[in-house]
Coordinates of C-alpha atoms and ligand atoms in Angstrom, one line a residue:
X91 CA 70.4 97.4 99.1
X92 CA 71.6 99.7 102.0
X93 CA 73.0 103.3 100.8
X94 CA 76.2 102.8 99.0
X95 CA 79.0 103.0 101.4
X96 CA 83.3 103.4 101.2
X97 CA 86.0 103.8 103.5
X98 CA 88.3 106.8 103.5
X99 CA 91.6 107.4 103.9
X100 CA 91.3 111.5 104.4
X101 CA 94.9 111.5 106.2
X102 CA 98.0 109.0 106.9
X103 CA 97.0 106.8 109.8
X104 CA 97.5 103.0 111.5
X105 CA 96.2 100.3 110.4
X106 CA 92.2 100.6 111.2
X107 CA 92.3 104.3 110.9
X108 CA 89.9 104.7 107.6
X109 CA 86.5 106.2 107.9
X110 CA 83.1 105.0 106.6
X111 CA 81.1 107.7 104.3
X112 CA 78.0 107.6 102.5
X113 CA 79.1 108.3 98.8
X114 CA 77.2 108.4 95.5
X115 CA 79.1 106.1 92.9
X116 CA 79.6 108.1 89.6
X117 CA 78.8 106.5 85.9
X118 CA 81.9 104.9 84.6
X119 CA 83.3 106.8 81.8
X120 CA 83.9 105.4 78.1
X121 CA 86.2 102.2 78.4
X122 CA 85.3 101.5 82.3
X123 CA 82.6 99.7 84.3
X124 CA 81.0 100.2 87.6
X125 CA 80.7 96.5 89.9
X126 CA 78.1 96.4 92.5
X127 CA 80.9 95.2 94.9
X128 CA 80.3 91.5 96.9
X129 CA 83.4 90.8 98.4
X130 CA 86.8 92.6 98.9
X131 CA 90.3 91.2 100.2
X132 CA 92.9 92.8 102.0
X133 CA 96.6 93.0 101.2
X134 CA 99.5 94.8 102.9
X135 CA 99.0 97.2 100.1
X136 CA 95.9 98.1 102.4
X137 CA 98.3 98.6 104.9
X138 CA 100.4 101.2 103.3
X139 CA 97.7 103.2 102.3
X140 CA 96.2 103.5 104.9
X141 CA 99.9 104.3 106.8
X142 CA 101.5 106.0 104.4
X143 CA 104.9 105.7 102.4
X144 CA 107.7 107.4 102.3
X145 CA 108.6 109.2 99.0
X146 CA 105.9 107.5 97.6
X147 CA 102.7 110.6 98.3
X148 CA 98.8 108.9 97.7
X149 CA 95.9 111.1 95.9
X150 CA 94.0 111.6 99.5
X151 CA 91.4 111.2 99.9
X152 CA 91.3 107.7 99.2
X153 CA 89.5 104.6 99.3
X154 CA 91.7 101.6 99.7
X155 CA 91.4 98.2 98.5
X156 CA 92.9 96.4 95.5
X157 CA 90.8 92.7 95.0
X158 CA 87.3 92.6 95.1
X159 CA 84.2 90.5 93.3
X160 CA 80.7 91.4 92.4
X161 CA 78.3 91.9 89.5
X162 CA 78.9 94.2 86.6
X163 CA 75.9 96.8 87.3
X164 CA 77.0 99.7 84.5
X165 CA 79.5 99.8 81.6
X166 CA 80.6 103.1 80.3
X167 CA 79.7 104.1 76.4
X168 CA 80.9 102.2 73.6
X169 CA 82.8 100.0 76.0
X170 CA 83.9 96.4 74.8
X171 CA 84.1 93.6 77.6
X172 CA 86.4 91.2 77.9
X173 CA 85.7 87.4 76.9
X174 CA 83.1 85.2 79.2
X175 CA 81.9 89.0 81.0
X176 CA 78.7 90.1 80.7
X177 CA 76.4 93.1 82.2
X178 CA 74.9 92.2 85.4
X179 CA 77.2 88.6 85.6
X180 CA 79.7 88.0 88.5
X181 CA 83.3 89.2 88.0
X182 CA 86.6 89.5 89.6
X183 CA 88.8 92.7 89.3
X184 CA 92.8 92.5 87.9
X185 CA 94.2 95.1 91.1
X186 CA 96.6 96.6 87.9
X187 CA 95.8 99.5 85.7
X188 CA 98.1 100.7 83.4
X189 CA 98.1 103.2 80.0
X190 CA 97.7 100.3 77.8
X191 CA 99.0 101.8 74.9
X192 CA 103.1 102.2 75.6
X193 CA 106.0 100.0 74.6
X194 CA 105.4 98.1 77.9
X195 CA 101.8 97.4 77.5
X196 CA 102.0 96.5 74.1
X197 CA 104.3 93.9 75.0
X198 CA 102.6 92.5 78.1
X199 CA 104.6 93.9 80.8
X200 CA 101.8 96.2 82.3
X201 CA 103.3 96.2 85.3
X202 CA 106.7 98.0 83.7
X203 CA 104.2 100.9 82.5
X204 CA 105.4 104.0 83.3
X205 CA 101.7 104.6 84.5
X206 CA 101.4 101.2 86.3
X207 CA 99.5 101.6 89.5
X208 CA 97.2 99.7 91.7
X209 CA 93.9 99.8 92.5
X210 CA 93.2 101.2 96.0
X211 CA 96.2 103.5 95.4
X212 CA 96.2 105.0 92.3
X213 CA 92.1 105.8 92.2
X214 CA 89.5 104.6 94.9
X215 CA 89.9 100.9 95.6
X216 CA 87.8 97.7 97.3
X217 CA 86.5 99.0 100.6
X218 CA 83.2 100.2 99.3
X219 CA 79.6 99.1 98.1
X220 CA 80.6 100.2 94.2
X221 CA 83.7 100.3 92.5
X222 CA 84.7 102.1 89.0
X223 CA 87.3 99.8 87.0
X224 CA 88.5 99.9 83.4
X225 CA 86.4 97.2 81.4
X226 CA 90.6 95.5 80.8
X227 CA 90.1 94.5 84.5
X228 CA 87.5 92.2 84.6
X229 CA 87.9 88.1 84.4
X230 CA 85.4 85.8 84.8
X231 CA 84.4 84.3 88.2
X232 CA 86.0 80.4 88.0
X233 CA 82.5 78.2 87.9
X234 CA 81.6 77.2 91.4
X235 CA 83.6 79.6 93.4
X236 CA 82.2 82.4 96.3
X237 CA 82.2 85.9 95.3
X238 CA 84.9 85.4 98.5
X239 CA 87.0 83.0 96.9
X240 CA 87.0 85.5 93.7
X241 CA 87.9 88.5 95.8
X242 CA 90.6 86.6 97.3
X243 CA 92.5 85.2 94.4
X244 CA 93.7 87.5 91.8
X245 CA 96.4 89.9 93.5
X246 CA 98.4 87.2 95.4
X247 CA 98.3 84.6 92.9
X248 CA 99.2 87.0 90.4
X249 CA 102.1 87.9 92.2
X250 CA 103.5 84.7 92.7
X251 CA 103.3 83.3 89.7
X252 CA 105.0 86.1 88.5
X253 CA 107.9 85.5 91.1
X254 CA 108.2 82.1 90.5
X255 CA 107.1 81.5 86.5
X256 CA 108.5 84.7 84.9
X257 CA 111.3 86.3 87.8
X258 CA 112.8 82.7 88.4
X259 CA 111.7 80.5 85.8
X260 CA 111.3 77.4 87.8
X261 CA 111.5 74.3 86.6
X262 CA 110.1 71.0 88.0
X263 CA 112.4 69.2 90.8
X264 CA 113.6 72.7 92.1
X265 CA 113.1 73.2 95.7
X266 CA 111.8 76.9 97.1
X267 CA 111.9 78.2 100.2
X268 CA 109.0 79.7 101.4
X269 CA 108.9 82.7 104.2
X270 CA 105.8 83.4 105.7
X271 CA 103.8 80.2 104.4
X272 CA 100.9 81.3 106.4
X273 CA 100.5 85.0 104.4
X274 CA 98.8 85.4 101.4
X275 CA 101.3 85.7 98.9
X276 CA 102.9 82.7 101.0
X277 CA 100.1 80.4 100.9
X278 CA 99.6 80.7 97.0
X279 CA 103.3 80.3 96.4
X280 CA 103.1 76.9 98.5
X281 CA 100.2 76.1 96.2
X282 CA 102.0 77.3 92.9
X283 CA 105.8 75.4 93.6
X284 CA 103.7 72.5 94.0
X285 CA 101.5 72.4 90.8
X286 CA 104.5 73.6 89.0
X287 CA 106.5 70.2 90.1
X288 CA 109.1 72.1 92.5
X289 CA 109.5 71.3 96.5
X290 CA 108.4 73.8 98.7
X291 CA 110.0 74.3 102.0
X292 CA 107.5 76.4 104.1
X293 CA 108.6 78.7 107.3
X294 CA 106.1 80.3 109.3
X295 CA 105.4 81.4 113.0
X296 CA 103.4 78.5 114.8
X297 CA 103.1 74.6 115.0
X298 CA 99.2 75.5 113.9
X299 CA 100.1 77.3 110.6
X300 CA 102.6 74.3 109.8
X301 CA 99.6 72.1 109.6
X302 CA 97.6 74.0 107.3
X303 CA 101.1 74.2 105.0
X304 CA 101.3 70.6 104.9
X305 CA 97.2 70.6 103.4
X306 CA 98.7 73.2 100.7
X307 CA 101.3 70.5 99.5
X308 CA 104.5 71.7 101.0
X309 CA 107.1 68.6 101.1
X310 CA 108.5 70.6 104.7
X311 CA 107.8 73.2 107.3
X312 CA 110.0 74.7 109.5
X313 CA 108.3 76.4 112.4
X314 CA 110.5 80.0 112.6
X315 CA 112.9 80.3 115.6
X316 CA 116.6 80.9 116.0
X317 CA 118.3 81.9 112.3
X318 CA 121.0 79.9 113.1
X319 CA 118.8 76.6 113.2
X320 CA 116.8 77.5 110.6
X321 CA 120.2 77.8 108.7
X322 CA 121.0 74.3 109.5
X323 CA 117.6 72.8 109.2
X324 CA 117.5 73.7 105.6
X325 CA 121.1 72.3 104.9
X326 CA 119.9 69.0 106.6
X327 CA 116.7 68.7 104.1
X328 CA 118.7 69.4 101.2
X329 CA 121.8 67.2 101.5
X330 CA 123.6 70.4 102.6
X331 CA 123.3 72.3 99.0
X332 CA 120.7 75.1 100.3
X333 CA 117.3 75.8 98.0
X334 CA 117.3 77.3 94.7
X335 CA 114.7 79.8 95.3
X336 CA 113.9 81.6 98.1
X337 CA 110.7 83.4 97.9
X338 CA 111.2 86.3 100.0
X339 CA 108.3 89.3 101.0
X340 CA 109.6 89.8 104.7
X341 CA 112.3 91.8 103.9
X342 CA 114.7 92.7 107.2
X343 CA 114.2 90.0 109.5
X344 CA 115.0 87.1 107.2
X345 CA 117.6 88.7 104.2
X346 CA 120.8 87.4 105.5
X347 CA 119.1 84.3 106.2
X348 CA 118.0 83.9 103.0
X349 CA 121.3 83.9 101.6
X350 CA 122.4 81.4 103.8
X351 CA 120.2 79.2 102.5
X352 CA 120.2 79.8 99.0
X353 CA 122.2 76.9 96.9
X354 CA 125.1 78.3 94.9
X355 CA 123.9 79.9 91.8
X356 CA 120.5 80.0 93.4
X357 CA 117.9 83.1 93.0
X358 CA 116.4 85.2 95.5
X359 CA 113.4 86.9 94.2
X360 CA 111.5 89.0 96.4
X361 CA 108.1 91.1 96.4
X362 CA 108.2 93.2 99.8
X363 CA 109.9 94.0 102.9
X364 CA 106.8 93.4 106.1
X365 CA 109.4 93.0 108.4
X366 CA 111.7 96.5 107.3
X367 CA 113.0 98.1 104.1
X368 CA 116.5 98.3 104.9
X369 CA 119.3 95.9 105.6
X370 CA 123.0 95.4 104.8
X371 CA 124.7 92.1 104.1
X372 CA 128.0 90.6 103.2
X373 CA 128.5 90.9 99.1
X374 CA 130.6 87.9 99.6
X375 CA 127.9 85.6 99.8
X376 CA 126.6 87.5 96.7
X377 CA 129.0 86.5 94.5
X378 CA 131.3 83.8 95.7
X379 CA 127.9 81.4 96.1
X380 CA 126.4 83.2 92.3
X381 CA 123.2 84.4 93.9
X382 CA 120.7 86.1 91.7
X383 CA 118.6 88.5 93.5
X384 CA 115.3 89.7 91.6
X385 CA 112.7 92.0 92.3
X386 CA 109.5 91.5 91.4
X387 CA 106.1 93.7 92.0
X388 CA 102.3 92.5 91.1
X389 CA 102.5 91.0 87.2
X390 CA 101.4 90.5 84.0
X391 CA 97.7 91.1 83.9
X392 CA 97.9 88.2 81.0
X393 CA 99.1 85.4 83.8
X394 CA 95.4 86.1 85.4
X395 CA 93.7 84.6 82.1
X396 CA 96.3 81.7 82.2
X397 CA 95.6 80.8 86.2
X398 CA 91.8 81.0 85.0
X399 CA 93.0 78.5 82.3
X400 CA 94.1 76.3 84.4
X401 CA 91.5 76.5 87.0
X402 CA 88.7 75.9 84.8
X403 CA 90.4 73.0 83.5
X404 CA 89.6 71.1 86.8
X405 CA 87.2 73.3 88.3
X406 CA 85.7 71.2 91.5
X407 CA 89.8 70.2 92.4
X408 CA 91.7 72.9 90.7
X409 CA 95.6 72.7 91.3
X410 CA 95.3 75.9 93.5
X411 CA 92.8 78.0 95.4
X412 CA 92.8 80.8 97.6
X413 CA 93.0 80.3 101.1
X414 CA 91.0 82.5 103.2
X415 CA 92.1 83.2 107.3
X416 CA 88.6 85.3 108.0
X417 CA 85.4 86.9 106.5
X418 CA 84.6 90.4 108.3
X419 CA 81.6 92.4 106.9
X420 CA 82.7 95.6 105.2
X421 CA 81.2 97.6 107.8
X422 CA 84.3 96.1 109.9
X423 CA 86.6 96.6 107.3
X424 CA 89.4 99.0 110.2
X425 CA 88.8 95.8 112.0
X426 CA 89.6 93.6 109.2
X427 CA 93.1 95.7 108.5
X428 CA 93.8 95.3 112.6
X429 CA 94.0 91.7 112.3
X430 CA 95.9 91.8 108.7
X431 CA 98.3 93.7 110.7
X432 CA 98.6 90.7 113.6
X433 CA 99.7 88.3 111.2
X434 CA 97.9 85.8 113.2
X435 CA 96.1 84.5 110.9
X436 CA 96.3 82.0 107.8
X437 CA 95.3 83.0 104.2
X438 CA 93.3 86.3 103.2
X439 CA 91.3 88.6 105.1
X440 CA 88.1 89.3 103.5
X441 CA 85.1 91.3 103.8
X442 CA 81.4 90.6 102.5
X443 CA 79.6 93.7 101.3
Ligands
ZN571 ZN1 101.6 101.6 79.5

């Protein structure tokens, strides 16, 4: 193999900015593993890194990077690994690290940890030949998938089914609205509404993505234009009652919208704001229709063992995959985040190392 290899983030910068270094990976210390890295995804979390957010300062330098596969190559001393992971097998990383030992952790609820952080943000992430992880990270690779497929899976899926099992509990016959069906976290929401027995209603930004929504089992898709006709559109698929989800992660661009189309005593659950962090809006439609608003961010690092579960149940047709848009090379990785940033794309950007 070619000297290891990470990006950088040595100071705030746009999307692509990162630098490639030559780095020695360390031993991983009691309790944590070193992965000889095969694949990494991006997220927007990428993004931010690499950009910078407000109020929120980074441990620069950094290496960004939160999903990622590859083979366990060292395991720190008197470290115990989690069921079905072995040393030198193929492995897929949980993007969460938390204290493990709070009121919040004991229950479940990593992500509440007062510690909670993620991957690629909290300590050096993805973009890199080697990564060091806690042992509690690690899953099993689902039989016959890529290294690809296993980089691409855990942090979007885990953050849906989070929003739509856990934030909303949906229940079968519900419909959910969908914004950005072609994104990651949109693409595995599709996927999840489906297999869970709800109706998703899909919007995204081009006749092409609609397509590849209706292959992902959404009942509609709305190609994005006016608000207004959006607004009606919706009404007109649901006999006029609106959705009782809306799955938001634009933020901006589409809140008002979304409680326009959100049935009365309907929930609005949302994991991110792409489009802009701040917005105002009329508290009347708040309350007189009973809208629930909920945030949600990552989840439960348990809900990754239950998607496995269900996965390997079926694995040659499993009820959900990830879909990936493009596989760069890691040496491409700025490139890779340049094209995240488009939004042209459908599904996950990934990188081989
Ligand atoms: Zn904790």
């Amino acid at each position: 193999m070619a000297e290891p290899f990470r990006f950088r983030v040595n100071q705030h910068g746009p999307a692509g900015s990162p630098v490639r270094e030559p780095f020695a990976p360390a031993d991983p210390k009691p309790g944590w593993v070193k992965l000889e890295l095969k694949a990494m995804a991006l997220n927007r979390l990428d993004l931010w890194t690499t950009e910078g957010i407000p109020g929120y300062p980074l441990p620069l330098p950094l290496t960004p990077g939160c999903d990622g596969a590859g083979t366990l190559e060292a395991v720190g001393e008197g470290t115990i690994l989690p069921p079905g992971v072995a040393l030198g097998g193929s492995v897929m990383i949980a993007p969460g690290l938390s204290c493990g030992v709070c009121p919040a952790c004991s229950r479940g609820d990593d992500m509440l940890c007062p510690t909670y952080g993620v991957l690629g943000q909290v300590c050096d992430g993805t973009a890199a030949t080697h990564v060091l992880v806690p042992a509690a990270n690690l899953l099993p690779i689902p039989g016959n998938w890529t290294f690809e497929q296993a980089a691409a899976f855990p942090l979007v899926f885990l953050t849906a089914w989070e929003m739509l099992v856990h934030k909303c509990a949906l229940r079968p016959g519900e419909t959910v609205l969908v914004w950005g069906g072609g994104s990651g976290v949109g693409s595995a929401a599709i996927q999840l509404v489906k297999a869970l027995g709800g109706t998703a209603l899909a919007v995204v930004g081009s006749e092409a993505k609609a397509m590849q929504c209706w292959d992902l089992g959404a009942e509609h898709v709305i190609v994005r234009g006016e608000m207004k006709a959006l607004v009606g559109k919706v009404r007109e698929l649901t006999g006029k009652r609106g959705v009782d989800v809306v799955f938001e992660h634009t933020g901006a661009a589409t809140w008002t919208t979304s409680l326009s189309v959100c049935a009365r005593g309907g929930r609005i659950v949302t994991c991110g704001a792409t489009t802009g962090r701040e917005t105002t809006f009329d508290l009347r439609a708040l309350f007189a229709k009973q809208i629930q608003i909920r945030g949600s961010y990552m989840g439960r690092r348990e809900h990754l063992w239950t998607l496995l579960s269900l996965i390997q149940r079926n694995p040659t047709n499993p009820p959900f995959h990830p879909v990936i848009d493009r596989v760069f090379d890691l040496a491409e990785y700025p490139e890779a985040q340049r094209h995240l940033e488009a939004g042209n794309g459908f599904g996950k950007v990934v990188c081989r190392i």
